[in-house]
mmCIF file of C-alpha atoms in Angstrom:
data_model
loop_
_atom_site.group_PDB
_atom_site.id
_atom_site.type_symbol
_atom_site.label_atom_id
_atom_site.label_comp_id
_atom_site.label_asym_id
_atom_site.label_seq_id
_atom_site.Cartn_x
_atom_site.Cartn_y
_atom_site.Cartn_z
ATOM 1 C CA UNK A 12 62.014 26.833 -136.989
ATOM 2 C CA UNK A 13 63.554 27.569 -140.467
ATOM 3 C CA UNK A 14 62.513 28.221 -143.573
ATOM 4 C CA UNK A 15 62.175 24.440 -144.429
ATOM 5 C CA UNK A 16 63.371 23.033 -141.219
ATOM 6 C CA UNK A 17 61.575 21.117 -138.637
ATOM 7 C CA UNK A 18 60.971 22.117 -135.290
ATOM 8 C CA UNK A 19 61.927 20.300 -132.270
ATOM 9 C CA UNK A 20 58.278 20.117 -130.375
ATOM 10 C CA UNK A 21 59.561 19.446 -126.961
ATOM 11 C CA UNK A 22 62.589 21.482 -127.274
ATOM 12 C CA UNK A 23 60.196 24.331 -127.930
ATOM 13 C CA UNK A 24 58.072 23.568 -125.044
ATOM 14 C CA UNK A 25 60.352 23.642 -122.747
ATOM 15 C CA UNK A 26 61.821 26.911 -124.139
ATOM 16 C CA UNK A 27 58.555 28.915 -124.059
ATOM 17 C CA UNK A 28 57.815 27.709 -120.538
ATOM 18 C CA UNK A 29 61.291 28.526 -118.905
ATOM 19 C CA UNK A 30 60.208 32.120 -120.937
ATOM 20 C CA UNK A 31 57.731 33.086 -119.187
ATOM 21 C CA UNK A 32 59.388 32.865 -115.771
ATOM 22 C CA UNK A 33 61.072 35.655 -116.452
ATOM 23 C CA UNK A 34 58.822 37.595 -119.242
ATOM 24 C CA UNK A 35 55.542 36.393 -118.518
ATOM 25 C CA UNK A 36 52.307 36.575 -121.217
ATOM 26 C CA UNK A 37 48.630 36.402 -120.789
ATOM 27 C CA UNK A 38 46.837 32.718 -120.441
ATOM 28 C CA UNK A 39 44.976 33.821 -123.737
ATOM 29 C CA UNK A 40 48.446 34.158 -125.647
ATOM 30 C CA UNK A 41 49.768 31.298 -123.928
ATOM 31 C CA UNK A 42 46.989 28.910 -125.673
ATOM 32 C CA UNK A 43 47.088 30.624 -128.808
ATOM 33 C CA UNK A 44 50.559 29.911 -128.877
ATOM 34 C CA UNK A 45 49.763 26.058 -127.891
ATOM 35 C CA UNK A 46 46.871 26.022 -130.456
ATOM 36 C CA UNK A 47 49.668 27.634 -133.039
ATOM 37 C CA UNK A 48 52.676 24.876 -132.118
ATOM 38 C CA UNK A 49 49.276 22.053 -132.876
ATOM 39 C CA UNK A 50 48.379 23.223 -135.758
ATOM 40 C CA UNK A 51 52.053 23.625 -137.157
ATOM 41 C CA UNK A 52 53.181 20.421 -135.527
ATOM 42 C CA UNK A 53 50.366 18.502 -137.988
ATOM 43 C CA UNK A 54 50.721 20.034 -141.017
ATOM 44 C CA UNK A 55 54.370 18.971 -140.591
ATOM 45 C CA UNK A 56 56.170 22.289 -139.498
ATOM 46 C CA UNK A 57 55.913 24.577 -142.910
ATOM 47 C CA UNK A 58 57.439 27.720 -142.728
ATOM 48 C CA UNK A 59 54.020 29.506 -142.791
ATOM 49 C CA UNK A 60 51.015 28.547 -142.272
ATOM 50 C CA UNK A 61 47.246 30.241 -142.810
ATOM 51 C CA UNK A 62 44.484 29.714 -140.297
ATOM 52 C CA UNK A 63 41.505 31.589 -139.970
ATOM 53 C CA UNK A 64 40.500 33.199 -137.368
ATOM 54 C CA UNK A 65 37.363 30.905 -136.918
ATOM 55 C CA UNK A 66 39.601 27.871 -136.379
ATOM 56 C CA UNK A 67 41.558 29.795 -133.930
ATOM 57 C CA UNK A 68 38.214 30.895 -132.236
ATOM 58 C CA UNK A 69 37.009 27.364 -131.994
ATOM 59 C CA UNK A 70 39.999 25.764 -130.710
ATOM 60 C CA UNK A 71 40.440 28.380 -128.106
ATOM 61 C CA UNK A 72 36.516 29.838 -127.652
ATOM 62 C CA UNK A 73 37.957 33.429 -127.583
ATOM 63 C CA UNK A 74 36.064 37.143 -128.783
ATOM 64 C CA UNK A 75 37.713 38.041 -132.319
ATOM 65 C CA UNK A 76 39.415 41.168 -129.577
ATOM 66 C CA UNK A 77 40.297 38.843 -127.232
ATOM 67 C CA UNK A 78 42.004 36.595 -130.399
ATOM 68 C CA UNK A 79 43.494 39.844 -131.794
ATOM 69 C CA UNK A 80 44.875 41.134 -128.515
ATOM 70 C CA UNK A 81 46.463 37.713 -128.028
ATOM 71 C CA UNK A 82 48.120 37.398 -130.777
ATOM 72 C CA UNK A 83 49.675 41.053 -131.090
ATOM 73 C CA UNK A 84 51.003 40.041 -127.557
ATOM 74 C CA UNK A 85 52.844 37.274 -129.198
ATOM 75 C CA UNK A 86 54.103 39.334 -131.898
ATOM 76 C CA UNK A 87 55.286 42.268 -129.920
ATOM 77 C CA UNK A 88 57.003 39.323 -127.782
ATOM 78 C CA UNK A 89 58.743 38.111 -131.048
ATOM 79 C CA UNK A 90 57.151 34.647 -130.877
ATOM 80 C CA UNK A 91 55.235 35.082 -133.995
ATOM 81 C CA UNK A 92 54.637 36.900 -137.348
ATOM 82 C CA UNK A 93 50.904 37.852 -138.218
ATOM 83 C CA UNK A 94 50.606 38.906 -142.052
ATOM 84 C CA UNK A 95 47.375 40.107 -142.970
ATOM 85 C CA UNK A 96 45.776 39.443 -146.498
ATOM 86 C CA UNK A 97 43.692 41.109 -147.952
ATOM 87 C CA UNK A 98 40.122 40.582 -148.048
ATOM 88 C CA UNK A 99 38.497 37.435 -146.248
ATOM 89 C CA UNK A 100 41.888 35.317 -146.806
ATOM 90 C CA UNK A 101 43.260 33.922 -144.051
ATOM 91 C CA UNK A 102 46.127 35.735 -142.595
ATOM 92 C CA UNK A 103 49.496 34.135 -142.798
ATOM 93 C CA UNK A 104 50.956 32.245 -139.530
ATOM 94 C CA UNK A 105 54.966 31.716 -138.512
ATOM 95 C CA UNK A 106 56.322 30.999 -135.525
ATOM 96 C CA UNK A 107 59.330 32.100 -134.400
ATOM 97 C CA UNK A 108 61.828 29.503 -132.764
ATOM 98 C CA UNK A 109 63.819 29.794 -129.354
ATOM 99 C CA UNK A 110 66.949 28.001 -130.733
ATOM 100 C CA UNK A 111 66.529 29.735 -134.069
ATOM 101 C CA UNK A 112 67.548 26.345 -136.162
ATOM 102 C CA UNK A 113 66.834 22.767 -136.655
ATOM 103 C CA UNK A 114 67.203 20.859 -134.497
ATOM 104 C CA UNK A 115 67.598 16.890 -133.916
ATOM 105 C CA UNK A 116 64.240 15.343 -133.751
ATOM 106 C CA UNK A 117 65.410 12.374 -131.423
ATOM 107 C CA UNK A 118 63.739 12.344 -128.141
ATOM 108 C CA UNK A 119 66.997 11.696 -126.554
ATOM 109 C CA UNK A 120 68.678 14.651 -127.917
ATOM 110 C CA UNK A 121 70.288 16.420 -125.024
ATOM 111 C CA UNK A 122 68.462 19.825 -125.605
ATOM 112 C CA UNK A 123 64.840 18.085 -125.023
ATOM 113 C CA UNK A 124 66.081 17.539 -121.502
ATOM 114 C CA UNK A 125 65.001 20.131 -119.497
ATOM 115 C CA UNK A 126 67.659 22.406 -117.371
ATOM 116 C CA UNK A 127 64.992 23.699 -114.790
ATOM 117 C CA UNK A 128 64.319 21.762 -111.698
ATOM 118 C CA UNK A 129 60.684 23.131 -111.592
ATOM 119 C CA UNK A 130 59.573 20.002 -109.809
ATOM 120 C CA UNK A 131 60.636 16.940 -107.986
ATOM 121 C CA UNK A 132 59.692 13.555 -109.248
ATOM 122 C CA UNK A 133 58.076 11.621 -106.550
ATOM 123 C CA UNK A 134 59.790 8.820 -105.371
ATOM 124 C CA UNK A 135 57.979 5.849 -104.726
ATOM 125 C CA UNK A 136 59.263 3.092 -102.416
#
């Protein structure tokens, strides 16, 4: 995503998935990463985006350390950028593309198509 762009959901999706074939990440940075894409894909893909922890913890039913070890795993992957503010204020959110622009939104945008043949469609006769 850019700074005022939009964000091609599925495009994404299928980026962070074909990612961790070959660098994987824990199944608690994997949702927090869902549970970020959600929450960004609603408010309409801003460039940041606060969220407090306790929205994080109830989407995902994490420990506060098992939150904050997620999402440094995410940031030391270069996925996202965690600021901190101070006091009780929620902590400022971005996400960091896989394409690193915008992107087409069309669903039939060649990109959305995926270029991994992870499965076989079942063929029914």
């Amino acid at each position: 995503m850019e700074v005022g762009g939009a964000m091609n959901y599925i495009a994404e999706l299928n980026a962070f998935y074909a990612r961790l074939l070959v660098r994987p990440l824990s199944s608690e940075a994997q949702a927090l990463w869902g549970v970020l894409m959600h929450l960004f894909n609603r408010a309409g893909w801003p460039p940041q985006l606060t969220v407090a922890a306790s929205t994080l913890l109830g989407f995902l039913g994490y420990s506060y350390a098992t939150l904050s070890r997620a999402r440094g795993e995410l940031v030391a992957a270069g996925l996202l950028v965690h600021t901190p503010r101070p006091g009780r204020l929620a902590p400022y959110y971005e996400l960091q593309p896989f394409n690193g622009k915008t992107v087409d939104k069309s669903v039939d945008n060649p990109v959305d198509k995926p270029r991994l043949a992870l499965v076989k469609p079942i063929c029914q006769s």
